[in-house]
mmCIF file of C-alpha atoms in Angstrom:
data_model
loop_
_atom_site.group_PDB
_atom_site.id
_atom_site.type_symbol
_atom_site.label_atom_id
_atom_site.label_comp_id
_atom_site.label_asym_id
_atom_site.label_seq_id
_atom_site.Cartn_x
_atom_site.Cartn_y
_atom_site.Cartn_z
ATOM 1 C CA MET A 1202 12.653 1.411 15.504
ATOM 2 C CA GLY A 1203 12.683 4.176 18.342
ATOM 3 C CA THR A 1204 12.470 2.250 21.737
ATOM 4 C CA SER A 1205 11.614 3.850 25.059
ATOM 5 C CA SER A 1206 15.396 3.241 25.788
ATOM 6 C CA GLY A 1207 18.110 3.414 23.370
ATOM 7 C CA GLU A 1208 19.445 0.472 22.848
ATOM 8 C CA ALA A 1209 23.434 0.296 21.342
ATOM 9 C CA ALA A 1210 25.528 -2.657 20.124
ATOM 10 C CA ARG A 1211 29.085 -1.497 18.588
ATOM 11 C CA GLY A 1212 32.362 -3.999 18.019
ATOM 12 C CA GLU A 1213 30.338 -6.566 15.563
ATOM 13 C CA THR A 1214 33.032 -7.146 13.111
ATOM 14 C CA ALA A 1215 31.711 -10.347 11.124
ATOM 15 C CA GLY A 1216 31.820 -8.506 7.599
ATOM 16 C CA ASP A 1217 31.200 -5.424 5.977
ATOM 17 C CA ALA A 1218 31.662 -1.982 7.776
ATOM 18 C CA ARG A 1219 28.043 -0.799 8.806
ATOM 19 C CA VAL A 1220 26.786 2.115 10.748
ATOM 20 C CA ASP A 1221 23.089 1.868 11.053
ATOM 21 C CA VAL A 1222 21.607 4.860 13.765
ATOM 22 C CA ALA A 1223 17.713 5.119 14.170
ATOM 23 C CA HIS A 1224 15.770 8.050 16.069
ATOM 24 C CA VAL A 1225 18.765 7.856 18.152
ATOM 25 C CA SER A 1226 17.954 10.588 21.289
ATOM 26 C CA VAL A 1227 20.832 11.457 23.969
ATOM 27 C CA ASP A 1228 20.191 13.779 27.030
ATOM 28 C CA PHE A 1229 22.166 14.913 30.054
ATOM 29 C CA PRO A 1230 20.688 15.597 33.186
ATOM 30 C CA LEU A 1231 20.922 18.795 35.699
ATOM 31 C CA TYR A 1232 21.360 16.900 38.548
ATOM 32 C CA HIS A 1233 20.723 20.675 40.620
ATOM 33 C CA GLY A 1234 18.249 21.849 37.687
ATOM 34 C CA ASN A 1235 16.156 23.952 40.085
ATOM 35 C CA ALA A 1236 19.319 26.309 41.219
ATOM 36 C CA ARG A 1237 18.299 29.507 39.347
ATOM 37 C CA SER A 1238 21.715 31.095 38.948
ATOM 38 C CA LEU A 1239 22.622 27.563 37.036
ATOM 39 C CA LYS A 1240 19.153 27.495 34.741
ATOM 40 C CA LYS A 1241 19.242 30.993 34.103
ATOM 41 C CA MET A 1242 22.488 29.977 32.715
ATOM 42 C CA VAL A 1243 21.646 26.685 30.937
ATOM 43 C CA LEU A 1244 18.759 27.789 29.518
ATOM 44 C CA SER A 1245 20.635 31.277 27.446
ATOM 45 C CA SER A 1246 23.092 29.129 25.939
ATOM 46 C CA VAL A 1247 21.107 25.507 24.699
ATOM 47 C CA SER A 1248 17.688 27.330 24.378
ATOM 48 C CA GLY A 1249 15.051 25.360 23.058
ATOM 49 C CA ARG A 1250 16.251 22.158 23.831
ATOM 50 C CA MET A 1251 15.440 21.553 27.566
ATOM 51 C CA GLY A 1252 13.569 18.508 28.750
ATOM 52 C CA ALA A 1253 12.584 16.408 31.420
ATOM 53 C CA ASP A 1254 12.875 12.591 31.265
ATOM 54 C CA ASP A 1255 10.951 9.795 32.959
ATOM 55 C CA ARG A 1256 11.954 10.600 36.606
ATOM 56 C CA ASN A 1257 11.459 14.889 36.227
ATOM 57 C CA ARG A 1258 14.921 15.738 35.925
ATOM 58 C CA VAL A 1259 15.856 18.458 34.014
ATOM 59 C CA VAL A 1260 18.069 17.789 31.620
ATOM 60 C CA VAL A 1261 19.504 18.887 28.043
ATOM 61 C CA GLN A 1262 17.990 16.930 25.060
ATOM 62 C CA ALA A 1263 21.361 17.057 23.284
ATOM 63 C CA VAL A 1264 20.617 14.868 20.430
ATOM 64 C CA ARG A 1265 16.739 14.706 19.416
ATOM 65 C CA ASP A 1266 15.889 12.389 17.081
ATOM 66 C CA VAL A 1267 19.204 11.052 14.498
ATOM 67 C CA SER A 1268 18.562 8.618 11.836
ATOM 68 C CA PHE A 1269 21.340 7.938 9.198
ATOM 69 C CA THR A 1270 22.960 5.108 7.944
ATOM 70 C CA LEU A 1271 26.413 3.651 6.462
ATOM 71 C CA ARG A 1272 27.921 1.812 4.240
ATOM 72 C CA ARG A 1273 31.686 0.699 3.513
ATOM 73 C CA GLY A 1274 33.225 3.484 1.375
ATOM 74 C CA ASP A 1275 30.750 6.512 3.029
ATOM 75 C CA ARG A 1276 32.958 9.142 4.608
ATOM 76 C CA LEU A 1277 30.412 11.396 6.712
ATOM 77 C CA GLY A 1278 31.101 14.502 8.077
ATOM 78 C CA LEU A 1279 29.456 16.737 10.932
ATOM 79 C CA ILE A 1280 28.837 20.221 10.906
ATOM 80 C CA GLY A 1281 26.890 22.938 12.946
ATOM 81 C CA SER A 1282 27.672 25.981 14.758
ATOM 82 C CA ASN A 1283 29.417 24.994 18.335
ATOM 83 C CA GLY A 1284 27.089 22.841 21.027
ATOM 84 C CA ALA A 1285 25.003 21.109 17.764
ATOM 85 C CA GLY A 1286 25.535 18.138 19.427
ATOM 86 C CA LYS A 1287 27.711 16.730 16.431
ATOM 87 C CA THR A 1288 31.014 15.843 19.796
ATOM 88 C CA THR A 1289 28.313 14.172 21.553
ATOM 89 C CA LEU A 1290 26.652 12.432 18.466
ATOM 90 C CA LEU A 1291 30.471 10.911 17.857
ATOM 91 C CA ARG A 1292 30.497 10.081 21.952
ATOM 92 C CA THR A 1293 27.730 8.396 21.279
ATOM 93 C CA LEU A 1294 28.568 6.098 18.462
ATOM 94 C CA ALA A 1295 32.561 5.194 20.160
ATOM 95 C CA GLY A 1296 30.411 4.250 23.338
ATOM 96 C CA ILE A 1297 30.552 6.522 25.521
ATOM 97 C CA TYR A 1298 27.528 8.129 25.990
ATOM 98 C CA GLU A 1299 24.088 5.771 26.070
ATOM 99 C CA PRO A 1300 20.963 6.872 23.987
ATOM 100 C CA VAL A 1301 17.726 7.317 25.798
ATOM 101 C CA ALA A 1302 15.750 7.009 22.617
ATOM 102 C CA GLY A 1303 15.992 5.323 19.861
ATOM 103 C CA GLN A 1304 18.793 2.393 18.204
ATOM 104 C CA LEU A 1305 21.984 1.926 17.288
ATOM 105 C CA ARG A 1306 24.034 -0.409 15.609
ATOM 106 C CA VAL A 1307 28.261 -0.507 14.465
ATOM 107 C CA GLN A 1308 29.750 -3.134 12.793
ATOM 108 C CA GLY A 1309 33.127 -3.434 12.532
ATOM 109 C CA SER A 1310 36.440 -2.554 14.956
ATOM 110 C CA ILE A 1311 36.428 1.401 15.937
ATOM 111 C CA GLY A 1312 38.658 3.202 16.256
ATOM 112 C CA ALA A 1313 37.806 6.914 18.086
ATOM 113 C CA LEU A 1314 40.282 9.833 17.225
ATOM 114 C CA LEU A 1315 38.636 12.328 20.011
ATOM 115 C CA ASP A 1316 40.520 13.670 22.982
ATOM 116 C CA THR A 1317 44.012 12.623 23.074
ATOM 117 C CA ASN A 1318 44.119 11.944 26.688
ATOM 118 C CA LEU A 1319 40.837 8.744 26.130
ATOM 119 C CA GLY A 1320 42.328 5.407 27.675
ATOM 120 C CA MET A 1321 44.773 7.161 29.130
ATOM 121 C CA ASN A 1322 46.733 5.816 32.759
ATOM 122 C CA VAL A 1323 48.446 8.396 33.959
ATOM 123 C CA ASP A 1324 49.772 6.587 36.456
ATOM 124 C CA LEU A 1325 51.429 4.235 34.146
ATOM 125 C CA THR A 1326 54.262 4.840 32.015
ATOM 126 C CA GLY A 1327 53.683 5.555 28.093
ATOM 127 C CA ARG A 1328 55.578 2.093 27.168
ATOM 128 C CA GLU A 1329 52.743 0.440 29.878
ATOM 129 C CA ASN A 1330 49.784 2.720 28.113
ATOM 130 C CA ILE A 1331 51.038 1.523 24.590
ATOM 131 C CA MET A 1332 50.872 -2.426 26.240
ATOM 132 C CA LEU A 1333 47.453 -2.038 27.682
ATOM 133 C CA ARG A 1334 46.040 -0.243 24.214
ATOM 134 C CA GLY A 1335 47.591 -3.000 22.199
ATOM 135 C CA LEU A 1336 45.229 -5.293 24.890
ATOM 136 C CA TYR A 1337 42.407 -4.162 24.882
ATOM 137 C CA SER A 1338 42.690 -4.096 20.464
ATOM 138 C CA GLY A 1339 43.285 -7.753 21.062
ATOM 139 C CA LEU A 1340 46.937 -8.107 20.047
ATOM 140 C CA ASP A 1341 49.210 -10.959 20.455
ATOM 141 C CA LYS A 1342 52.407 -10.198 21.816
ATOM 142 C CA ALA A 1343 54.688 -9.933 18.949
ATOM 143 C CA MET A 1344 51.849 -7.365 17.167
ATOM 144 C CA ILE A 1345 52.188 -5.722 20.975
ATOM 145 C CA ALA A 1346 55.559 -5.582 20.566
ATOM 146 C CA ARG A 1347 55.667 -4.341 16.888
ATOM 147 C CA LEU A 1348 53.630 -1.411 17.783
ATOM 148 C CA GLN A 1349 55.562 -0.197 21.331
ATOM 149 C CA THR A 1350 58.673 0.582 19.151
ATOM 150 C CA ASP A 1351 55.832 2.386 16.378
ATOM 151 C CA VAL A 1352 54.161 4.417 18.553
ATOM 152 C CA ALA A 1353 57.899 5.503 21.420
ATOM 153 C CA GLU A 1354 59.612 6.381 17.453
ATOM 154 C CA PHE A 1355 56.455 8.101 16.092
ATOM 155 C CA ALA A 1356 56.380 10.269 19.612
ATOM 156 C CA GLU A 1357 59.917 10.895 19.661
ATOM 157 C CA LEU A 1358 59.342 9.961 24.319
ATOM 158 C CA GLY A 1359 63.060 8.780 24.148
ATOM 159 C CA SER A 1360 63.826 7.364 28.173
ATOM 160 C CA PHE A 1361 60.460 9.769 28.471
ATOM 161 C CA ILE A 1362 58.831 6.631 27.633
ATOM 162 C CA ASP A 1363 59.553 4.217 30.616
ATOM 163 C CA LEU A 1364 58.419 7.544 32.864
ATOM 164 C CA PRO A 1365 55.135 7.683 34.271
ATOM 165 C CA VAL A 1366 52.135 9.733 32.265
ATOM 166 C CA ARG A 1367 51.789 12.120 34.626
ATOM 167 C CA ILE A 1368 55.271 13.751 34.564
ATOM 168 C CA TYR A 1369 54.885 14.874 30.442
ATOM 169 C CA SER A 1370 54.589 17.820 28.686
ATOM 170 C CA SER A 1371 51.140 18.585 27.223
ATOM 171 C CA GLY A 1372 53.294 18.406 23.996
ATOM 172 C CA MET A 1373 54.060 14.842 24.845
ATOM 173 C CA LEU A 1374 51.029 13.841 26.125
ATOM 174 C CA VAL A 1375 49.456 14.835 23.077
ATOM 175 C CA ARG A 1376 52.672 12.995 20.588
ATOM 176 C CA LEU A 1377 51.570 9.319 22.527
ATOM 177 C CA GLY A 1378 48.063 10.050 22.957
ATOM 178 C CA PHE A 1379 47.760 10.995 18.827
ATOM 179 C CA GLY A 1380 50.530 8.126 17.654
ATOM 180 C CA LEU A 1381 48.283 5.283 20.080
ATOM 181 C CA ALA A 1382 45.278 6.263 18.557
ATOM 182 C CA THR A 1383 46.502 6.443 15.394
ATOM 183 C CA ALA A 1384 48.726 3.013 15.944
ATOM 184 C CA VAL A 1385 45.832 0.416 15.328
ATOM 185 C CA ARG A 1386 43.844 1.378 12.351
ATOM 186 C CA PRO A 1387 39.961 0.567 12.807
ATOM 187 C CA GLN A 1388 37.042 -0.235 10.465
ATOM 188 C CA VAL A 1389 34.723 2.264 11.370
ATOM 189 C CA LEU A 1390 36.909 6.217 12.731
ATOM 190 C CA LEU A 1391 35.414 8.363 14.794
ATOM 191 C CA MET A 1392 36.934 11.573 14.581
ATOM 192 C CA ASP A 1393 36.897 14.578 16.324
ATOM 193 C CA GLU A 1394 38.880 18.282 14.709
ATOM 194 C CA TRP A 1395 42.179 17.872 15.920
ATOM 195 C CA PHE A 1396 45.207 20.576 17.103
ATOM 196 C CA LEU A 1397 47.921 19.154 17.153
ATOM 197 C CA ALA A 1398 50.980 20.709 19.430
ATOM 198 C CA GLY A 1399 54.418 19.758 18.729
ATOM 199 C CA ASP A 1400 57.137 21.578 16.327
ATOM 200 C CA ALA A 1401 57.179 21.380 12.217
ATOM 201 C CA ASN A 1402 58.634 18.260 11.865
ATOM 202 C CA PHE A 1403 56.137 16.465 13.951
ATOM 203 C CA LEU A 1404 53.186 18.401 12.587
ATOM 204 C CA ASP A 1405 54.251 16.665 9.101
ATOM 205 C CA LYS A 1406 54.847 13.271 9.577
ATOM 206 C CA ALA A 1407 51.207 14.067 12.642
ATOM 207 C CA ARG A 1408 49.228 14.599 8.891
ATOM 208 C CA ASP A 1409 50.524 11.929 6.756
ATOM 209 C CA ARG A 1410 49.973 9.193 9.049
ATOM 210 C CA LEU A 1411 46.530 11.052 9.974
ATOM 211 C CA GLU A 1412 45.852 10.808 6.186
ATOM 212 C CA SER A 1413 47.407 7.235 5.810
ATOM 213 C CA LEU A 1414 44.324 6.078 8.638
ATOM 214 C CA VAL A 1415 41.590 8.169 7.209
ATOM 215 C CA ARG A 1416 42.370 6.651 3.510
ATOM 216 C CA GLY A 1417 42.954 2.698 5.292
ATOM 217 C CA ALA A 1418 39.458 3.548 7.134
ATOM 218 C CA GLU A 1419 36.085 0.902 5.509
ATOM 219 C CA ILE A 1420 33.752 4.064 7.271
ATOM 220 C CA LEU A 1421 35.073 7.484 7.989
ATOM 221 C CA VAL A 1422 32.776 10.550 10.418
ATOM 222 C CA LEU A 1423 34.441 13.342 11.060
ATOM 223 C CA SER A 1424 33.223 16.252 12.740
ATOM 224 C CA THR A 1425 34.699 19.475 11.736
ATOM 225 C CA HIS A 1426 35.058 23.121 11.206
ATOM 226 C CA ALA A 1427 37.284 23.023 8.043
ATOM 227 C CA PRO A 1428 34.841 23.720 4.994
ATOM 228 C CA GLY A 1429 38.388 22.663 2.700
ATOM 229 C CA VAL A 1430 38.238 19.345 4.812
ATOM 230 C CA ILE A 1431 34.257 17.979 4.506
ATOM 231 C CA MET A 1432 34.874 18.492 0.925
ATOM 232 C CA ASP A 1433 38.818 16.512 0.305
ATOM 233 C CA TRP A 1434 37.583 13.838 2.802
ATOM 234 C CA CYS A 1435 33.699 13.248 2.630
ATOM 235 C CA THR A 1436 31.021 12.228 0.649
ATOM 236 C CA ARG A 1437 28.965 12.526 2.823
ATOM 237 C CA VAL A 1438 27.251 16.402 4.755
ATOM 238 C CA ILE A 1439 24.913 15.973 7.978
ATOM 239 C CA TRP A 1440 24.057 19.729 9.710
ATOM 240 C CA MET A 1441 23.602 19.642 12.846
ATOM 241 C CA ASP A 1442 20.883 21.928 14.458
ATOM 242 C CA GLN A 1443 20.162 21.976 17.887
ATOM 243 C CA GLY A 1444 20.557 18.773 18.806
ATOM 244 C CA ARG A 1445 18.707 17.993 15.502
ATOM 245 C CA ILE A 1446 19.491 17.096 11.737
ATOM 246 C CA ARG A 1447 19.320 20.275 9.356
ATOM 247 C CA ALA A 1448 20.089 18.789 6.136
ATOM 248 C CA ASP A 1449 21.809 15.612 4.658
ATOM 249 C CA GLY A 1450 23.022 15.338 1.155
ATOM 250 C CA PRO A 1451 26.296 16.136 -0.614
ATOM 251 C CA PRO A 1452 29.107 17.975 1.088
ATOM 252 C CA GLY A 1453 28.480 20.598 -1.599
ATOM 253 C CA GLU A 1454 25.251 21.563 -1.042
ATOM 254 C CA VAL A 1455 25.172 21.336 2.074
ATOM 255 C CA LEU A 1456 27.802 23.303 2.794
ATOM 256 C CA GLU A 1457 27.084 26.192 0.573
ATOM 257 C CA ALA A 1458 23.588 26.128 2.792
ATOM 258 C CA TYR A 1459 25.396 26.212 5.600
ATOM 259 C CA LEU A 1460 27.887 28.679 5.058
ATOM 260 C CA GLY A 1461 25.523 31.393 2.207
ATOM 261 C CA HIS A 1462 28.868 30.361 0.026
ATOM 262 C CA PRO A 1463 30.233 27.525 -2.120
ATOM 263 C CA PRO A 1464 32.868 26.638 0.309
ATOM 264 C CA PRO A 1465 36.650 26.138 -0.009
ATOM 265 C CA ARG A 1466 39.124 23.101 -0.862
ATOM 266 C CA THR A 1467 42.372 22.089 0.399
ATOM 267 C CA ASP A 1468 43.884 18.644 -0.621
ATOM 268 C CA LYS A 1469 45.016 18.170 3.379
ATOM 269 C CA LEU A 1470 43.606 17.214 6.706
ATOM 270 C CA ALA A 1471 44.678 20.282 8.743
ATOM 271 C CA VAL A 1472 46.440 21.008 11.952
ATOM 272 C CA ALA A 1473 47.751 23.755 13.908
ATOM 273 C CA PRO A 1474 50.478 23.832 16.316
ATOM 274 C CA THR A 1475 47.845 24.562 19.379
ATOM 275 C CA PRO A 1476 48.756 23.734 23.082
ATOM 276 C CA GLY A 1477 45.689 20.025 22.454
ATOM 277 C CA VAL A 1478 42.789 19.018 20.519
ATOM 278 C CA ALA A 1479 40.047 20.778 20.090
ATOM 279 C CA SER A 1480 36.125 18.971 20.075
ATOM 280 C CA GLY A 1481 33.606 21.161 18.228
#
């Protein structure tokens, strides 16, 4: 199914959710790739993943020839070292990056928990950002009004909800972004590892809200460095290495091969009090 240029179709909502990825590759051009210092730095960090595209530009081959299929009920965990291609693959599924080769089709509404600032207009108020998210999701006026109430109460912003987002503290921005990202339940949930800012009460609320969202999704694709979360929430694991799939199978088997020992277990998605959201 591979093609010379990438093809992608996302967000089709007829029937059950499904994800089809066939021989997908993603490249990032280095527009100043001939500069000696830059070239040396990039070569040291992505050894073996440099190439050239059809315009003779130096490119980093971020994802190479990745194929898998997901159906309703599948919970896929992505593991691998930093720079292995996990986040790039998630962002490609979300439509942020386009594949340069292969075919990608996502059927069902998509929710991407990748970055608290994703889709946020900092010049608008919190309430206006909530309204725009509702409109983007196809909600009617009554549903948008309920969405505004839900997110405002969850984020605990008080009167700041009617002030421009650009004046928010980092913690306020995380709470608003998290509330927005988890307010509308998607069929296909794409999630990068979350580390949340806030006090203990907010962290408990965030965990409960996130777990509810995960349970409600038809398909989950989760990138995380936490083996226990993978064991408890995923039915399948793909080990990414140098942009390629190194292993694909049951969580216990793939994690043991990756870690070199049997994986631990935990009963909850982990959150920790840090200043923002970290991508793996």
